[in-house]
XYZ file of C-alpha atoms in Angstrom:
225
model
C 66.290 62.769 -47.617
C 69.473 64.396 -46.725
C 71.464 64.190 -43.494
C 71.023 67.929 -42.739
C 67.478 67.209 -42.819
C 66.898 64.217 -40.623
C 63.702 64.330 -38.629
C 60.901 61.904 -37.356
C 57.047 62.620 -38.147
C 54.902 63.021 -35.188
C 52.511 60.614 -36.746
C 55.181 57.887 -36.441
C 56.348 59.064 -32.929
C 52.828 58.442 -31.802
C 52.633 55.005 -32.742
C 55.750 53.973 -30.673
C 55.177 51.439 -28.065
C 57.241 51.107 -24.658
C 57.714 48.448 -21.952
C 55.995 49.754 -18.648
C 56.892 47.944 -15.594
C 55.358 49.019 -12.087
C 56.441 52.431 -10.630
C 58.931 50.899 -8.206
C 60.993 48.884 -10.784
C 61.052 52.004 -12.882
C 62.734 53.965 -10.378
C 65.103 51.019 -9.434
C 66.051 50.791 -13.130
C 66.375 54.534 -13.657
C 68.715 54.589 -10.405
C 70.844 51.766 -11.507
C 71.230 53.137 -15.040
C 72.216 56.505 -13.450
C 75.044 55.182 -11.546
C 76.261 52.597 -14.245
C 76.051 55.367 -17.149
C 77.733 57.895 -14.933
C 80.674 55.453 -14.456
C 80.840 54.669 -18.364
C 80.618 58.560 -19.166
C 83.470 59.298 -16.721
C 85.659 56.496 -18.498
C 84.471 57.725 -22.017
C 85.739 61.352 -20.916
C 89.135 60.056 -19.856
C 89.480 58.158 -23.166
C 88.513 61.113 -24.890
C 91.159 63.108 -23.416
C 93.702 60.387 -24.619
C 92.369 60.554 -28.112
C 92.460 64.259 -28.441
C 96.074 64.092 -27.359
C 96.881 61.438 -29.797
C 94.995 63.375 -32.489
C 97.107 66.431 -31.685
C 100.354 64.440 -31.658
C 99.141 62.994 -35.161
C 98.604 66.315 -36.612
C 102.196 67.560 -35.266
C 103.802 64.556 -36.749
C 102.227 65.314 -40.220
C 102.900 69.024 -40.319
C 106.606 68.320 -39.063
C 107.185 66.126 -41.949
C 105.481 67.983 -44.734
C 107.173 71.325 -43.535
C 110.598 70.157 -42.488
C 111.047 66.767 -44.356
C 112.850 63.689 -43.024
C 116.443 64.793 -42.919
C 117.038 66.354 -39.569
C 120.702 67.648 -40.662
C 119.723 69.575 -43.693
C 120.316 73.330 -43.828
C 116.936 75.229 -43.410
C 115.911 78.682 -44.637
C 112.882 80.806 -43.819
C 109.838 80.116 -46.017
C 108.531 83.576 -45.424
C 105.085 82.040 -44.336
C 104.202 82.293 -40.738
C 102.473 78.939 -40.301
C 105.174 77.000 -42.301
C 108.209 78.734 -40.792
C 111.476 77.104 -41.604
C 111.748 74.647 -44.593
C 114.923 72.726 -46.162
C 117.067 74.998 -48.095
C 116.620 73.328 -51.495
C 112.723 73.379 -51.118
C 110.404 75.702 -53.120
C 107.218 77.436 -52.315
C 104.191 77.445 -54.771
C 100.691 78.448 -54.350
C 98.082 75.558 -54.094
C 96.138 76.784 -57.466
C 99.544 76.345 -59.255
C 100.318 72.975 -58.081
C 96.544 71.488 -58.506
C 93.306 72.075 -60.498
C 90.859 73.259 -57.900
C 87.310 72.469 -58.620
C 84.201 73.522 -56.567
C 81.307 71.190 -55.921
C 77.662 72.411 -57.056
C 74.291 71.688 -56.669
C 72.368 74.746 -57.870
C 68.744 73.555 -57.335
C 66.782 74.788 -54.205
C 65.378 73.457 -52.152
C 68.298 70.918 -51.790
C 66.184 68.300 -50.440
C 63.627 67.994 -53.450
C 63.213 64.364 -53.865
C 62.959 64.871 -57.697
C 66.537 64.867 -57.892
C 67.761 61.956 -55.919
C 67.944 58.185 -56.026
C 69.734 57.595 -59.284
C 72.860 56.025 -60.142
C 75.200 59.018 -59.430
C 77.003 58.830 -56.048
C 76.379 62.120 -54.061
C 79.048 62.791 -51.624
C 78.444 65.325 -48.839
C 80.561 66.836 -45.891
C 79.598 64.238 -43.490
C 80.927 61.379 -45.651
C 84.094 63.488 -46.038
C 84.281 63.680 -42.223
C 83.766 60.179 -41.547
C 86.239 58.826 -43.921
C 89.754 58.044 -42.375
C 91.667 58.365 -45.739
C 89.393 57.310 -48.590
C 86.023 57.944 -49.192
C 84.872 54.241 -50.319
C 81.247 54.475 -49.374
C 78.254 56.866 -49.944
C 74.865 56.993 -48.639
C 72.942 59.430 -51.387
C 72.693 59.362 -55.113
C 71.566 61.808 -57.722
C 69.400 61.068 -60.807
C 69.702 62.407 -64.370
C 68.005 65.553 -63.162
C 70.016 65.926 -59.975
C 73.300 65.274 -61.840
C 72.552 67.983 -64.389
C 72.632 70.510 -61.449
C 75.878 69.195 -59.877
C 79.423 68.583 -60.645
C 81.278 65.390 -60.926
C 84.768 64.987 -59.503
C 87.226 62.201 -60.812
C 88.236 59.209 -58.820
C 91.450 60.125 -57.066
C 90.648 63.717 -56.377
C 91.620 65.152 -52.817
C 88.602 66.733 -51.500
C 88.061 69.397 -48.665
C 85.207 70.452 -46.994
C 84.643 74.252 -46.697
C 81.298 74.472 -44.698
C 79.971 72.884 -41.674
C 83.039 70.662 -40.424
C 85.663 72.732 -42.113
C 88.843 71.559 -43.657
C 88.255 67.802 -43.300
C 90.131 66.219 -46.144
C 89.834 62.680 -47.866
C 90.569 61.093 -51.240
C 87.746 59.990 -53.406
C 87.698 56.395 -54.444
C 85.243 56.605 -57.051
C 83.722 59.187 -59.347
C 81.042 61.232 -57.459
C 79.379 64.541 -57.311
C 79.450 67.084 -54.729
C 77.567 69.851 -53.197
C 79.150 73.509 -53.231
C 80.336 72.927 -49.674
C 83.172 70.551 -51.010
C 86.330 71.606 -52.980
C 88.356 69.076 -54.957
C 92.072 69.302 -56.019
C 93.545 67.056 -58.724
C 97.311 67.087 -58.454
C 99.342 68.653 -61.204
C 102.881 69.422 -59.999
C 102.775 67.491 -56.712
C 102.298 63.954 -55.580
C 98.778 62.754 -54.518
C 99.729 61.551 -51.227
C 101.701 64.418 -50.129
C 99.142 66.725 -51.281
C 96.580 64.757 -48.957
C 99.091 65.055 -45.935
C 100.008 68.788 -46.507
C 96.200 69.540 -46.820
C 95.661 67.859 -43.701
C 98.331 69.771 -41.932
C 96.936 73.072 -43.067
C 93.431 72.374 -41.095
C 94.150 74.611 -38.235
C 95.539 77.472 -40.571
C 92.347 77.181 -42.748
C 89.937 77.403 -39.903
C 91.625 80.387 -38.488
C 91.182 81.928 -42.072
C 87.596 80.720 -42.404
C 84.717 83.361 -42.576
C 82.574 83.243 -39.421
C 78.842 83.808 -40.069
C 76.098 81.372 -38.698
C 79.015 78.969 -39.164
C 82.519 78.447 -40.129
C 83.126 78.709 -43.993
C 85.912 78.672 -46.371
C 85.631 80.336 -49.814
C 87.744 79.438 -53.036
C 89.619 82.918 -52.588
C 91.227 81.701 -49.226
C 92.272 78.407 -50.648
């Protein structure tokens, strides 16, 4: 009923049917696939290395732009913040809580997978939905009914949301009103432009992960944010 509880029942597994050729054919097929899949896996590994380098480059471009601006000739000053470093002389520094309204998601009922709270009209977006979004969260796979809505919290369309558990510090923009669990924090811009806030939060991912609390998994909390 929730992505963190995916499972297959043994009663269903016991009914699965398989194609079974003779033993020689089975061995030939397995040997063929070992060779072919090995080649594909090696190709995927090489491509993944390229992707990781491009991701790192993308992150550096974002961080450079949001902390240094676009004018390479501007006079710089020390921001006084280690991860930011130098910033343009005419820029200011402000705490995130003063530039935005910060909201934490909520789903107070336990157990979370209680089916009585789901399958209604209210979109219920989870950390996986945020992680899969490139920029905008435009789809959802789970909904709450009236009972579920009563124990959750709805964020307005246009909120910038960040995961604070599991896949920590993933950021996306909400394309519709939706409810969230307490593993997601939302930001509504006040004294800052929406898209600039989106990119500056993306630039902060590594910094936020370094500050995350390590228990059974990485976690952030409102105090850190």
